[in-house]
Amino acid sequence: MMNEWGMGWGGMWFGPLFWIVLVVIVMMVGTSMARRQRTGRDSPGSEPGTARAILDARFAKGEIEREEYETRRKALI
C-alpha cells in the first residue's frame, strides 16, 4: 500500500525505530561523559595529594628509608 508520500508500510517502522536508536545513543553518550567526569575527579592517581600523603606512600613502597622518612616528616610539620 502506498500513502501520499510514497513510502509504503516500511516508513511506518522507520520513524519510531530512528527515535529509539537516537535516545539510546544519547543515553550512552551521557553515561560515558558522567563516568569520565566522575573518575577523573575521584581517582586516587589523578591528584597529587598532600605532601604528607606522598611521603607516606613513598615510604610504604620502600622508595625511601626510615631515617629519610622521619627527617622529611619532621620538616613538613
Tab-separated table of C-alpha atoms in Angstrom:
chain	number	residue	atom	x	y	z
A	1	MET	CA	0.000	0.000	0.000
A	2	MET	CA	1.161	3.472	-0.763
A	3	ASN	CA	0.311	6.650	1.045
A	4	GLU	CA	0.653	10.143	-0.366
A	5	TRP	CA	4.361	10.320	0.474
A	6	GLY	CA	5.226	7.194	-1.439
A	7	MET	CA	6.927	5.369	1.454
A	8	GLY	CA	4.511	2.479	1.844
A	9	TRP	CA	4.240	0.490	5.067
A	10	GLY	CA	8.017	0.430	5.599
A	11	GLY	CA	8.098	4.136	6.507
A	12	MET	CA	5.803	3.481	9.433
A	13	TRP	CA	8.538	1.463	11.186
A	14	PHE	CA	11.468	3.696	10.345
A	15	GLY	CA	10.311	6.731	12.343
A	16	PRO	CA	9.865	5.078	15.751
A	17	LEU	CA	12.966	2.942	15.242
A	18	PHE	CA	15.013	6.047	14.453
A	19	TRP	CA	13.870	7.788	17.660
A	20	ILE	CA	14.546	4.732	19.811
A	21	VAL	CA	18.077	4.425	18.422
A	22	LEU	CA	18.647	8.162	18.882
A	23	VAL	CA	17.524	8.065	22.524
A	24	VAL	CA	19.771	5.060	23.240
A	25	ILE	CA	22.773	6.811	21.686
A	26	VAL	CA	22.138	9.989	23.687
A	27	MET	CA	21.854	7.948	26.899
A	28	MET	CA	25.110	6.094	26.155
A	29	VAL	CA	26.982	9.330	25.455
A	30	GLY	CA	25.611	10.926	28.634
A	31	THR	CA	26.545	7.922	30.745
A	32	SER	CA	30.028	7.816	29.259
A	33	MET	CA	30.591	11.515	29.925
A	34	ALA	CA	29.342	11.202	33.505
A	35	ARG	CA	31.660	8.253	34.196
A	36	ARG	CA	34.632	10.015	32.659
A	37	GLN	CA	33.982	13.146	34.692
A	38	ARG	CA	33.458	11.214	37.927
A	39	THR	CA	36.522	9.007	37.572
A	40	GLY	CA	38.657	11.993	36.592
A	41	ARG	CA	37.963	13.707	39.904
A	42	ASP	CA	37.791	10.808	42.348
A	43	SER	CA	40.564	8.542	41.185
A	44	PRO	CA	43.496	8.436	43.627
A	45	GLY	CA	46.135	8.697	40.914
A	46	SER	CA	44.756	11.819	39.279
A	47	GLU	CA	45.512	14.308	42.049
A	48	PRO	CA	48.943	14.573	43.606
A	49	GLY	CA	47.593	14.784	47.176
A	50	THR	CA	49.228	16.362	50.158
A	51	ALA	CA	52.952	16.271	50.748
A	52	ARG	CA	52.440	14.041	53.792
A	53	ALA	CA	50.390	11.537	51.763
A	54	ILE	CA	53.068	11.408	49.074
A	55	LEU	CA	55.775	10.934	51.701
A	56	ASP	CA	53.800	8.145	53.384
A	57	ALA	CA	53.225	6.425	50.046
A	58	ARG	CA	56.918	6.593	49.127
A	59	PHE	CA	57.893	5.106	52.494
A	60	ALA	CA	55.268	2.363	52.153
A	61	LYS	CA	56.592	1.450	48.690
A	62	GLY	CA	60.140	1.271	50.037
A	63	GLU	CA	61.440	4.133	47.925
A	64	ILE	CA	62.947	5.899	50.950
A	65	GLU	CA	64.492	4.647	54.192
A	66	ARG	CA	63.160	5.215	57.699
A	67	GLU	CA	65.711	7.940	58.553
A	68	GLU	CA	64.907	9.937	55.433
A	69	TYR	CA	61.181	9.466	56.033
A	70	GLU	CA	61.393	10.760	59.608
A	71	THR	CA	63.597	13.704	58.598
A	72	ARG	CA	61.225	14.779	55.843
A	73	ARG	CA	58.162	14.232	58.024
A	74	LYS	CA	59.609	16.491	60.724
A	75	ALA	CA	60.394	19.105	58.057
A	76	LEU	CA	56.764	19.078	56.931
A	77	ILE	CA	55.466	19.650	60.456
